[in-house]
mmCIF file of C-alpha atoms in Angstrom:
data_model
loop_
_atom_site.group_PDB
_atom_site.id
_atom_site.type_symbol
_atom_site.label_atom_id
_atom_site.label_comp_id
_atom_site.label_asym_id
_atom_site.label_seq_id
_atom_site.Cartn_x
_atom_site.Cartn_y
_atom_site.Cartn_z
ATOM 1 C CA MET D 1 -219.942 85.804 144.468
ATOM 2 C CA LEU D 2 -220.422 82.086 144.031
ATOM 3 C CA GLU D 3 -217.731 81.937 141.358
ATOM 4 C CA GLU D 4 -215.282 83.806 143.604
ATOM 5 C CA GLU D 5 -216.019 81.428 146.484
ATOM 6 C CA ASP D 6 -215.488 78.405 144.203
ATOM 7 C CA THR D 7 -212.179 79.850 143.024
ATOM 8 C CA CYS D 8 -211.045 80.454 146.597
ATOM 9 C CA ASN D 9 -212.058 76.938 147.626
ATOM 10 C CA THR D 10 -210.164 75.464 144.685
ATOM 11 C CA LEU D 11 -207.016 77.397 145.552
ATOM 12 C CA LEU D 12 -207.272 76.424 149.214
ATOM 13 C CA SER D 13 -207.736 72.733 148.328
ATOM 14 C CA GLN D 14 -204.719 72.838 146.007
ATOM 15 C CA LYS D 15 -202.571 74.452 148.704
ATOM 16 C CA LEU D 16 -203.782 71.871 151.218
ATOM 17 C CA GLU D 17 -202.878 68.997 148.887
ATOM 18 C CA ALA D 18 -199.431 70.497 148.283
ATOM 19 C CA SER D 19 -198.884 70.868 152.029
ATOM 20 C CA LEU D 20 -199.932 67.264 152.675
ATOM 21 C CA ARG D 21 -197.548 65.995 150.009
ATOM 22 C CA ARG D 22 -194.760 68.083 151.519
ATOM 23 C CA ILE D 23 -195.453 66.779 155.026
ATOM 24 C CA SER D 24 -195.480 63.175 153.741
ATOM 25 C CA PHE D 25 -192.155 63.733 151.998
ATOM 26 C CA LEU D 26 -190.583 65.196 155.144
ATOM 27 C CA GLU D 27 -191.865 62.383 157.352
ATOM 28 C CA ILE D 28 -190.308 59.788 155.038
ATOM 29 C CA GLU D 29 -187.027 61.719 154.991
ATOM 30 C CA ASN D 30 -186.983 61.994 158.784
ATOM 31 C CA GLU D 31 -187.430 58.241 159.141
ATOM 32 C CA GLN D 32 -184.552 57.630 156.760
ATOM 33 C CA LEU D 33 -182.324 60.074 158.608
ATOM 34 C CA LYS D 34 -183.110 58.354 161.895
ATOM 35 C CA ARG D 35 -182.116 54.998 160.430
ATOM 36 C CA GLU D 36 -178.916 56.526 159.077
ATOM 37 C CA VAL D 37 -178.076 57.965 162.505
ATOM 38 C CA HIS D 38 -178.597 54.578 164.126
ATOM 39 C CA ARG D 39 -176.471 52.824 161.500
ATOM 40 C CA LEU D 40 -173.616 55.288 161.808
ATOM 41 C CA SER D 41 -173.745 55.162 165.600
ATOM 42 C CA THR D 42 -173.457 51.380 165.551
ATOM 43 C CA GLN D 43 -170.622 51.507 163.030
ATOM 44 C CA ASN D 44 -168.814 54.157 165.065
ATOM 45 C CA ALA D 45 -169.094 52.072 168.224
ATOM 46 C CA LEU D 46 -167.656 49.010 166.467
ATOM 47 C CA LEU D 47 -164.746 50.961 165.064
ATOM 48 C CA ARG D 48 -164.069 52.587 168.426
ATOM 49 C CA GLY D 49 -163.925 49.175 170.071
ATOM 50 C CA GLN D 50 -161.554 47.773 167.442
ATOM 51 C CA ASP D 51 -159.063 50.612 167.331
ATOM 52 C CA SER D 52 -159.464 53.444 169.803
ATOM 53 C CA ASP D 53 -156.344 55.233 168.527
ATOM 54 C CA ARG D 54 -157.610 55.352 164.919
ATOM 55 C CA ARG D 55 -161.083 56.568 165.680
ATOM 56 C CA PRO D 56 -162.738 57.953 162.515
ATOM 57 C CA THR D 57 -163.715 61.398 163.708
ATOM 58 C CA PHE D 58 -165.569 62.116 160.492
ATOM 59 C CA LEU D 59 -168.153 59.426 161.327
ATOM 60 C CA LEU D 60 -168.794 61.042 164.686
ATOM 61 C CA LYS D 61 -169.233 64.435 163.067
ATOM 62 C CA LYS D 62 -171.591 63.015 160.460
ATOM 63 C CA THR D 63 -173.638 61.298 163.172
ATOM 64 C CA GLN D 64 -173.916 64.504 165.147
ATOM 65 C CA SER D 65 -174.901 66.442 162.049
ATOM 66 C CA LEU D 66 -177.603 63.928 161.095
ATOM 67 C CA ALA D 67 -178.930 63.929 164.653
ATOM 68 C CA CYS D 68 -179.267 67.695 164.542
ATOM 69 C CA ASN D 69 -181.105 67.470 161.256
ATOM 70 C CA VAL D 70 -183.568 64.934 162.678
ATOM 71 C CA ALA D 71 -184.217 67.120 165.701
ATOM 72 C CA SER D 72 -184.802 70.217 163.584
ATOM 73 C CA SER D 73 -188.232 71.181 162.275
ATOM 74 C CA PRO D 74 -189.532 69.868 158.906
ATOM 75 C CA GLU D 75 -189.615 73.396 157.510
ATOM 76 C CA LYS D 76 -185.924 73.903 158.335
ATOM 77 C CA GLN D 77 -185.030 70.574 156.720
ATOM 78 C CA MET D 78 -186.742 71.504 153.472
ATOM 79 C CA ASP D 79 -184.992 74.883 153.354
ATOM 80 C CA GLN D 80 -181.605 73.263 153.978
ATOM 81 C CA ASN D 81 -182.139 70.656 151.276
ATOM 82 C CA ASN D 82 -183.257 73.267 148.733
ATOM 83 C CA ASN D 83 -180.276 75.511 149.489
ATOM 84 C CA THR D 84 -177.501 72.921 149.596
ATOM 85 C CA ASP D 85 -178.490 69.917 147.430
ATOM 86 C CA GLU D 86 -178.576 71.181 143.835
ATOM 87 C CA ASN D 87 -177.975 67.737 142.295
ATOM 88 C CA SER D 88 -180.657 65.502 143.778
ATOM 89 C CA PHE D 89 -183.379 63.329 142.296
ATOM 90 C CA VAL D 90 -186.495 61.569 143.504
ATOM 91 C CA GLY D 91 -185.975 57.797 143.769
ATOM 92 C CA ASP D 92 -188.398 54.987 144.383
ATOM 93 C CA ASN D 93 -188.750 55.970 148.050
ATOM 94 C CA SER D 94 -188.614 59.745 147.415
ATOM 95 C CA THR D 95 -185.022 59.937 148.660
ATOM 96 C CA ALA D 96 -182.802 62.730 147.354
ATOM 97 C CA ARG D 97 -179.237 61.814 146.412
ATOM 98 C CA THR D 98 -176.810 62.451 143.558
ATOM 99 C CA ARG D 99 -176.565 59.696 140.958
ATOM 100 C CA SER D 100 -173.347 58.497 139.408
ATOM 101 C CA PRO D 101 -172.847 58.757 135.625
ATOM 102 C CA ARG D 102 -174.516 55.963 133.672
ATOM 103 C CA VAL D 103 -172.254 53.362 132.076
ATOM 104 C CA PRO D 104 -174.187 52.312 128.938
ATOM 105 C CA LYS D 105 -174.423 48.768 127.701
ATOM 106 C CA PRO D 106 -173.099 48.169 124.170
ATOM 107 C CA PRO D 107 -175.740 48.387 121.429
ATOM 108 C CA PRO D 108 -177.006 45.134 119.863
ATOM 109 C CA THR D 109 -174.974 43.632 117.048
ATOM 110 C CA PRO D 110 -176.716 43.757 113.631
ATOM 111 C CA SER D 111 -177.748 40.403 112.213
ATOM 112 C CA SER D 112 -175.606 41.003 109.118
ATOM 113 C CA PHE D 113 -172.483 41.711 111.184
ATOM 114 C CA SER D 114 -171.793 38.098 112.119
ATOM 115 C CA SER D 115 -172.134 36.908 108.541
ATOM 116 C CA SER D 116 -169.835 39.659 107.250
ATOM 117 C CA SER D 117 -167.212 38.958 109.908
ATOM 118 C CA SER D 118 -167.232 35.235 109.165
ATOM 119 C CA HIS D 119 -166.945 36.043 105.463
ATOM 120 C CA SER D 120 -163.821 38.146 106.040
ATOM 121 C CA SER D 121 -162.212 35.449 108.197
ATOM 122 C CA ASN D 122 -162.865 32.809 105.522
ATOM 123 C CA VAL D 123 -161.272 35.023 102.887
ATOM 124 C CA ILE D 124 -158.180 35.447 105.054
ATOM 125 C CA LYS D 125 -157.889 31.701 105.531
ATOM 126 C CA GLY D 126 -158.340 31.074 101.809
ATOM 127 C CA MET D 127 -161.629 29.280 102.271
ATOM 128 C CA LYS D 128 -164.583 29.622 99.927
ATOM 129 C CA PRO D 129 -167.182 31.921 101.486
ATOM 130 C CA PRO D 130 -170.579 30.385 102.189
ATOM 131 C CA PRO D 131 -173.525 31.324 99.953
ATOM 132 C CA PRO D 132 -175.665 34.267 101.085
ATOM 133 C CA PRO D 133 -178.617 33.368 103.305
ATOM 134 C CA PRO D 134 -182.036 33.056 101.634
ATOM 135 C CA PRO D 135 -184.625 35.789 102.143
ATOM 136 C CA PRO D 136 -186.950 35.483 105.144
ATOM 137 C CA VAL D 137 -189.428 32.642 104.738
ATOM 138 C CA SER D 138 -192.454 34.731 105.710
ATOM 139 C CA TRP D 139 -191.830 37.351 103.014
ATOM 140 C CA ARG D 140 -191.067 34.771 100.331
ATOM 141 C CA SER D 141 -194.129 32.655 101.100
ATOM 142 C CA GLY D 142 -196.248 35.813 101.151
ATOM 143 C CA CYS D 143 -195.093 36.773 97.667
ATOM 144 C CA VAL D 144 -195.864 33.297 96.324
ATOM 145 C CA ALA D 145 -199.336 33.390 97.859
ATOM 146 C CA ILE D 146 -200.156 36.747 96.301
ATOM 147 C CA LYS D 147 -198.910 35.654 92.880
ATOM 148 C CA ALA D 148 -201.249 32.629 93.029
ATOM 149 C CA VAL D 149 -204.282 34.881 93.519
ATOM 150 C CA ARG D 150 -206.627 35.439 90.589
ATOM 151 C CA ARG D 151 -209.847 37.361 90.301
ATOM 152 C CA VAL D 152 -213.102 35.398 90.482
ATOM 153 C CA PRO D 153 -215.905 37.170 88.566
ATOM 154 C CA GLU D 154 -218.472 34.824 90.115
ATOM 155 C CA VAL D 155 -217.956 36.527 93.486
ATOM 156 C CA LEU D 156 -218.995 39.887 92.057
ATOM 157 C CA GLU D 157 -221.923 38.354 90.169
ATOM 158 C CA LEU D 158 -223.308 36.546 93.209
ATOM 159 C CA TYR D 159 -222.860 39.610 95.409
ATOM 160 C CA ARG D 160 -224.607 41.910 92.894
ATOM 161 C CA SER D 161 -227.476 39.502 92.384
ATOM 162 C CA LEU D 162 -227.926 39.265 96.146
ATOM 163 C CA THR D 163 -227.960 43.026 96.708
ATOM 164 C CA LYS D 164 -230.180 43.627 93.678
ATOM 165 C CA LYS D 165 -232.642 40.988 94.827
ATOM 166 C CA GLU D 166 -232.845 42.458 98.303
ATOM 167 C CA GLY D 167 -233.129 46.002 96.900
ATOM 168 C CA ARG D 168 -230.785 47.546 99.402
ATOM 169 C CA SER D 169 -227.248 48.821 99.301
ATOM 170 C CA ASP D 170 -224.327 47.013 100.773
ATOM 171 C CA MET D 171 -223.539 47.499 104.425
ATOM 172 C CA LYS D 172 -219.890 47.307 105.273
ATOM 173 C CA ALA D 173 -219.315 44.512 107.742
ATOM 174 C CA GLY D 174 -217.546 45.377 110.909
ATOM 175 C CA SER D 175 -217.543 49.139 110.372
ATOM 176 C CA LEU D 176 -215.768 50.865 113.179
ATOM 177 C CA GLY D 177 -217.180 53.814 115.066
ATOM 178 C CA THR D 178 -215.084 56.845 115.783
ATOM 179 C CA PRO D 179 -213.897 56.687 119.356
ATOM 180 C CA SER D 180 -215.193 59.498 121.458
ATOM 181 C CA PRO D 181 -212.463 61.968 122.323
ATOM 182 C CA THR D 182 -211.246 61.574 125.845
ATOM 183 C CA ASN D 183 -210.613 64.435 128.108
ATOM 184 C CA SER D 184 -206.818 64.385 128.281
ATOM 185 C CA ARG D 185 -206.529 67.327 130.633
ATOM 186 C CA GLU D 186 -205.508 66.067 134.020
ATOM 187 C CA MET D 187 -204.573 67.873 137.170
ATOM 188 C CA ILE D 188 -200.781 68.147 137.457
ATOM 189 C CA GLY D 189 -199.223 68.979 140.786
ATOM 190 C CA GLU D 190 -197.354 72.207 141.290
ATOM 191 C CA ILE D 191 -193.645 72.085 140.483
ATOM 192 C CA GLU D 192 -191.745 74.834 142.271
ATOM 193 C CA ASN D 193 -188.615 76.337 140.762
ATOM 194 C CA ARG D 194 -186.360 74.521 143.224
ATOM 195 C CA SER D 195 -188.376 71.309 143.653
ATOM 196 C CA ALA D 196 -186.816 67.851 143.776
ATOM 197 C CA TYR D 197 -188.041 67.157 140.230
ATOM 198 C CA VAL D 198 -186.282 70.204 138.772
ATOM 199 C CA LEU D 199 -183.131 69.466 140.753
ATOM 200 C CA ALA D 200 -183.178 65.881 139.472
ATOM 201 C CA ILE D 201 -183.302 67.113 135.867
ATOM 202 C CA LYS D 202 -180.426 69.520 136.516
ATOM 203 C CA SER D 203 -178.455 66.686 138.068
ATOM 204 C CA ASP D 204 -178.952 64.441 135.019
ATOM 205 C CA VAL D 205 -177.988 67.243 132.639
ATOM 206 C CA GLU D 206 -174.731 67.754 134.532
ATOM 207 C CA THR D 207 -173.761 64.185 135.414
ATOM 208 C CA GLN D 208 -175.070 62.227 132.372
ATOM 209 C CA ALA D 209 -173.608 64.389 129.596
ATOM 210 C CA GLU D 210 -171.035 61.805 128.511
ATOM 211 C CA PHE D 211 -173.655 59.056 128.568
ATOM 212 C CA ILE D 212 -176.060 61.093 126.393
ATOM 213 C CA ASN D 213 -173.267 62.046 123.972
ATOM 214 C CA PHE D 214 -172.515 58.336 123.548
ATOM 215 C CA LEU D 215 -176.172 57.605 122.735
ATOM 216 C CA THR D 216 -176.212 60.560 120.331
ATOM 217 C CA ARG D 217 -173.324 59.113 118.332
ATOM 218 C CA GLU D 218 -174.963 55.678 118.238
ATOM 219 C CA VAL D 219 -178.242 57.057 116.908
ATOM 220 C CA GLU D 220 -176.510 59.270 114.335
ATOM 221 C CA ASN D 221 -174.404 56.370 113.024
ATOM 222 C CA ALA D 222 -177.233 53.808 113.019
ATOM 223 C CA ALA D 223 -177.850 52.467 109.495
ATOM 224 C CA TYR D 224 -179.580 49.083 109.270
ATOM 225 C CA LYS D 225 -180.866 47.039 106.346
ATOM 226 C CA ASP D 226 -183.117 44.743 108.359
ATOM 227 C CA ILE D 227 -186.086 46.146 110.256
ATOM 228 C CA ALA D 228 -185.562 43.478 112.937
ATOM 229 C CA ASP D 229 -182.206 45.122 113.751
ATOM 230 C CA VAL D 230 -184.005 48.444 114.170
ATOM 231 C CA GLU D 231 -186.390 46.778 116.623
ATOM 232 C CA ALA D 232 -183.473 45.518 118.705
ATOM 233 C CA PHE D 233 -181.717 48.898 118.586
ATOM 234 C CA VAL D 234 -184.846 50.803 119.659
ATOM 235 C CA LYS D 235 -185.390 48.406 122.543
ATOM 236 C CA TRP D 236 -181.788 48.935 123.687
ATOM 237 C CA LEU D 237 -182.070 52.713 123.296
ATOM 238 C CA ASP D 238 -185.289 52.934 125.320
ATOM 239 C CA GLU D 239 -183.785 50.826 128.097
ATOM 240 C CA GLU D 240 -180.780 53.136 128.292
ATOM 241 C CA LEU D 241 -182.861 56.328 128.218
ATOM 242 C CA SER D 242 -185.135 54.989 130.955
ATOM 243 C CA TYR D 243 -182.244 55.668 133.370
ATOM 244 C CA LEU D 244 -182.924 59.395 133.029
ATOM 245 C CA VAL D 245 -185.406 61.045 135.375
ATOM 246 C CA ASP D 246 -187.384 62.533 132.468
ATOM 247 C CA GLU D 247 -186.175 61.697 128.966
ATOM 248 C CA ARG D 248 -187.722 64.657 127.143
ATOM 249 C CA ALA D 249 -186.893 67.202 129.835
ATOM 250 C CA VAL D 250 -183.230 66.137 129.994
ATOM 251 C CA LEU D 251 -182.574 65.658 126.271
ATOM 252 C CA LYS D 252 -183.874 69.114 125.353
ATOM 253 C CA HIS D 253 -180.736 70.487 127.031
ATOM 254 C CA PHE D 254 -178.582 68.668 124.428
ATOM 255 C CA PRO D 255 -178.956 70.374 121.025
ATOM 256 C CA ARG D 256 -177.071 67.600 119.232
ATOM 257 C CA TRP D 257 -179.579 64.929 120.214
ATOM 258 C CA PRO D 258 -181.040 63.522 116.921
ATOM 259 C CA GLU D 259 -184.641 63.544 118.077
ATOM 260 C CA GLN D 260 -186.187 63.222 114.604
ATOM 261 C CA LYS D 261 -184.121 60.173 113.682
ATOM 262 C CA ALA D 262 -184.751 58.501 117.037
ATOM 263 C CA ASP D 263 -188.493 59.090 116.631
ATOM 264 C CA ALA D 264 -188.384 57.734 113.066
ATOM 265 C CA MET D 265 -186.655 54.562 114.239
ATOM 266 C CA ARG D 266 -189.226 54.144 117.006
ATOM 267 C CA GLU D 267 -192.080 54.677 114.560
ATOM 268 C CA ALA D 268 -190.705 52.094 112.137
ATOM 269 C CA ALA D 269 -190.102 49.523 114.876
ATOM 270 C CA VAL D 270 -193.545 49.984 116.422
ATOM 271 C CA GLY D 271 -195.344 49.949 113.067
ATOM 272 C CA TYR D 272 -193.575 46.799 111.926
ATOM 273 C CA ARG D 273 -194.171 45.033 115.250
ATOM 274 C CA GLU D 274 -197.901 45.822 115.134
ATOM 275 C CA LEU D 275 -198.193 44.365 111.629
ATOM 276 C CA LYS D 276 -196.182 41.283 112.632
ATOM 277 C CA ASN D 277 -198.509 40.721 115.594
ATOM 278 C CA LEU D 278 -201.487 40.985 113.241
ATOM 279 C CA GLU D 279 -199.874 38.511 110.870
ATOM 280 C CA THR D 280 -199.238 36.037 113.692
ATOM 281 C CA GLU D 281 -202.797 36.396 114.976
ATOM 282 C CA ALA D 282 -204.328 35.876 111.529
ATOM 283 C CA LEU D 283 -202.179 32.919 110.499
ATOM 284 C CA ALA D 284 -202.679 31.235 113.893
ATOM 285 C CA PHE D 285 -206.461 31.703 113.854
ATOM 286 C CA HIS D 286 -208.462 28.515 114.310
ATOM 287 C CA ASP D 287 -212.228 28.234 114.126
ATOM 288 C CA ASP D 288 -213.474 26.639 117.324
ATOM 289 C CA ARG D 289 -216.417 24.467 116.309
ATOM 290 C CA ARG D 290 -217.668 24.426 119.895
ATOM 291 C CA GLN D 291 -218.549 28.098 119.656
ATOM 292 C CA PRO D 292 -221.936 29.179 118.260
ATOM 293 C CA THR D 293 -221.858 30.214 114.627
ATOM 294 C CA ALA D 294 -222.785 33.830 115.347
ATOM 295 C CA VAL D 295 -219.906 34.175 117.820
ATOM 296 C CA ALA D 296 -217.399 32.531 115.466
ATOM 297 C CA LEU D 297 -218.382 34.756 112.540
ATOM 298 C CA LYS D 298 -218.075 37.891 114.675
ATOM 299 C CA ARG D 299 -214.572 36.829 115.746
ATOM 300 C CA ILE D 300 -213.504 36.450 112.122
ATOM 301 C CA GLN D 301 -215.051 39.779 111.152
ATOM 302 C CA ALA D 302 -213.306 41.570 114.022
ATOM 303 C CA LEU D 303 -209.931 40.137 112.986
ATOM 304 C CA GLN D 304 -210.575 41.091 109.362
ATOM 305 C CA ASP D 305 -211.311 44.647 110.540
ATOM 306 C CA LYS D 306 -207.913 44.800 112.216
ATOM 307 C CA LEU D 307 -206.125 43.434 109.140
ATOM 308 C CA GLU D 308 -207.751 45.932 106.800
ATOM 309 C CA ARG D 309 -207.089 48.787 109.193
ATOM 310 C CA GLY D 310 -203.389 47.866 109.487
ATOM 311 C CA VAL D 311 -202.886 47.473 105.737
ATOM 312 C CA GLN D 312 -204.771 50.635 104.809
ATOM 313 C CA SER D 313 -202.934 52.678 107.432
ATOM 314 C CA THR D 314 -199.571 51.459 106.104
ATOM 315 C CA GLU D 315 -200.550 52.137 102.510
ATOM 316 C CA ARG D 316 -201.731 55.666 103.314
ATOM 317 C CA ALA D 317 -198.542 56.582 105.184
ATOM 318 C CA ARG D 318 -196.166 54.719 102.886
ATOM 319 C CA GLU D 319 -195.255 57.604 100.599
ATOM 320 C CA SER D 320 -194.543 60.267 103.221
ATOM 321 C CA THR D 321 -193.241 57.934 105.925
ATOM 322 C CA GLY D 322 -191.138 55.899 103.504
ATOM 323 C CA LYS D 323 -189.340 59.035 102.315
ATOM 324 C CA ARG D 324 -188.601 60.072 105.881
ATOM 325 C CA PHE D 325 -187.303 56.574 106.689
ATOM 326 C CA ARG D 326 -184.996 56.652 103.677
ATOM 327 C CA ASP D 327 -183.631 60.055 104.690
ATOM 328 C CA PHE D 328 -182.720 58.717 108.131
ATOM 329 C CA LYS D 329 -181.364 55.384 106.791
ATOM 330 C CA VAL D 330 -184.199 53.404 108.375
ATOM 331 C CA PRO D 331 -185.421 50.276 106.506
ATOM 332 C CA TRP D 332 -188.667 50.919 104.648
ATOM 333 C CA GLN D 333 -188.998 47.956 102.222
ATOM 334 C CA TRP D 334 -191.213 46.096 104.697
ATOM 335 C CA MET D 335 -193.977 48.617 103.898
ATOM 336 C CA LEU D 336 -194.187 47.533 100.246
ATOM 337 C CA ASP D 337 -196.887 45.211 98.911
ATOM 338 C CA SER D 338 -194.276 42.498 98.510
ATOM 339 C CA GLY D 339 -193.355 42.697 102.178
ATOM 340 C CA ILE D 340 -195.442 42.054 105.252
ATOM 341 C CA ILE D 341 -198.612 43.364 103.557
ATOM 342 C CA ALA D 342 -198.546 40.257 101.359
ATOM 343 C CA GLN D 343 -198.555 38.110 104.487
ATOM 344 C CA LEU D 344 -201.453 40.052 105.980
ATOM 345 C CA LYS D 345 -203.479 39.511 102.818
ATOM 346 C CA SER D 346 -202.644 35.821 102.954
ATOM 347 C CA GLY D 347 -203.996 35.770 106.505
ATOM 348 C CA SER D 348 -207.125 37.539 105.288
ATOM 349 C CA MET D 349 -207.629 34.853 102.652
ATOM 350 C CA LYS D 350 -207.390 32.219 105.369
ATOM 351 C CA LEU D 351 -210.100 34.031 107.316
ATOM 352 C CA ALA D 352 -212.340 34.099 104.246
ATOM 353 C CA LYS D 353 -211.947 30.350 103.828
ATOM 354 C CA GLU D 354 -212.727 29.734 107.510
ATOM 355 C CA TYR D 355 -215.759 32.029 107.284
ATOM 356 C CA MET D 356 -217.229 30.350 104.187
ATOM 357 C CA ASN D 357 -216.584 26.854 105.547
ATOM 358 C CA ARG D 358 -218.366 27.774 108.771
ATOM 359 C CA VAL D 359 -221.356 29.118 106.823
ATOM 360 C CA VAL D 360 -221.571 25.960 104.713
ATOM 361 C CA THR D 361 -221.329 23.694 107.757
ATOM 362 C CA SER D 362 -224.049 25.619 109.612
ATOM 363 C CA VAL D 363 -226.417 25.579 106.646
ATOM 364 C CA LYS D 364 -225.936 21.839 106.161
ATOM 365 C CA PHE D 365 -226.028 20.562 109.724
ATOM 366 C CA ASP D 366 -227.554 23.235 111.979
ATOM 367 C CA ALA D 367 -231.310 22.824 111.880
ATOM 368 C CA PHE D 368 -231.929 25.997 113.896
ATOM 369 C CA SER D 369 -229.858 28.336 111.718
ATOM 370 C CA ASP D 370 -231.362 30.995 109.493
ATOM 371 C CA GLU D 371 -230.066 29.746 106.151
ATOM 372 C CA GLU D 372 -230.933 32.862 104.175
ATOM 373 C CA GLU D 373 -229.242 35.205 106.628
ATOM 374 C CA LEU D 374 -226.144 33.004 106.877
ATOM 375 C CA MET D 375 -225.776 32.842 103.102
ATOM 376 C CA GLU D 376 -226.127 36.612 102.899
ATOM 377 C CA GLN D 377 -223.368 37.099 105.466
ATOM 378 C CA GLY D 378 -221.133 34.580 103.705
ATOM 379 C CA VAL D 379 -221.515 36.260 100.293
ATOM 380 C CA ARG D 380 -220.893 39.703 101.747
ATOM 381 C CA PHE D 381 -217.756 38.591 103.564
ATOM 382 C CA ALA D 382 -216.438 36.748 100.499
ATOM 383 C CA TYR D 383 -216.959 39.860 98.367
ATOM 384 C CA ARG D 384 -215.266 42.034 100.983
ATOM 385 C CA VAL D 385 -212.130 39.885 101.180
ATOM 386 C CA HIS D 386 -212.068 39.391 97.400
ATOM 387 C CA GLN D 387 -211.940 43.147 96.885
ATOM 388 C CA PHE D 388 -209.399 43.627 99.673
ATOM 389 C CA ILE D 389 -206.963 41.032 98.329
ATOM 390 C CA GLY D 390 -207.736 41.330 94.624
ATOM 391 C CA GLY D 391 -208.839 37.737 94.138
ATOM 392 C CA PHE D 392 -208.819 34.233 95.652
ATOM 393 C CA ASP D 393 -206.345 31.406 95.670
ATOM 394 C CA GLU D 394 -207.383 27.883 94.711
ATOM 395 C CA GLU D 395 -208.477 26.738 98.181
ATOM 396 C CA CYS D 396 -210.519 29.861 98.802
ATOM 397 C CA HIS D 397 -212.082 29.539 95.345
ATOM 398 C CA GLN D 398 -213.204 25.997 96.137
ATOM 399 C CA ALA D 399 -214.758 27.127 99.426
ATOM 400 C CA PHE D 400 -216.652 29.838 97.547
ATOM 401 C CA GLN D 401 -217.888 27.379 94.925
ATOM 402 C CA GLU D 402 -219.327 25.143 97.643
ATOM 403 C CA MET D 403 -221.091 28.084 99.279
ATOM 404 C CA LYS D 404 -222.384 29.288 95.898
ATOM 405 C CA LYS D 405 -223.826 25.850 95.181
ATOM 406 C CA LEU D 406 -225.802 25.962 98.420
ATOM 407 C CA ALA D 407 -226.969 29.512 97.681
ATOM 408 C CA CYS D 408 -228.230 28.557 94.213
ATOM 409 C CA ASP D 409 -230.019 25.457 95.530
#
């Protein structure tokens, strides 16, 4: 009995909420109709005063019709709208009106297009074409930094002696817990077969067909060599598709829409942008000496966690995702070790140097610091980054030597 009563109460509350939403919608529509009646009445009076012989009878009829609609009951208004307005959509103020076909903006020009066009014009004029542009500075500097890395056996020796002396296994710094699954089920309002939402989708399917066909051709023909051009194209595409009432609901009515390629381009653009943001954050990191040592070390560890997570995620998905990118003519070279991953590892080496320098400074000048614990943290972090990168560069090696000297003393 209690379960049946709960079920009845739930159904009644849902019907009540639907009725309240319907009443609110009708009240807003009535107010708008009243304003329209007043505007048309004023306009009709002005026109009648200017030229009584050329009185626009259609305005008078429209005013009378709108006045009748305002005077009618809300239930009658809803029935009339559902029966007569098949091509309506819900706007910012819940107004129902038919939208005109979208005129798309032109897609962004690839970065290589300007250089190729200038090359062709120089050939026509008989001029010597300019040399090709150098590769991006960030990728080139990243490759140089990785080539300068060499393994340092002393890091492994000091780490093993520390763990053996303490008689306990290594604890991974900054291990991340698995986020608890969130309850994604949310209450969704009822959508009737002839609701404004469904009518808006039908309207977009009918009126935006040419617009969507244009976007379909652009996505199918998209073939870029630079991932930055894919970023710009995806941004343009999302801005254009945002004009639709519901992108997924409308596009499923167009069988030619290249959904897999569009999703692949989005995935590549988002993945590359996330790694670039990590690179910028790591290379711009600066140790604030005003912060306590414990806080500063935790900041560096948290950033190192993010770097390792980004690199490992890219490396795991590189084989399957890279093949899919190649099939859809989406740039994939940025996922290689010689691409942005090299820059991320360079940023990780910078963090290791900052970490070890902070440990050395605290041991030397902070009288209240726990020297043994700080040295343990420094050795563990140095070992972690050494294994992640595959070695140290010269500056990082010097920072380790200074920390090792303090540890041995």
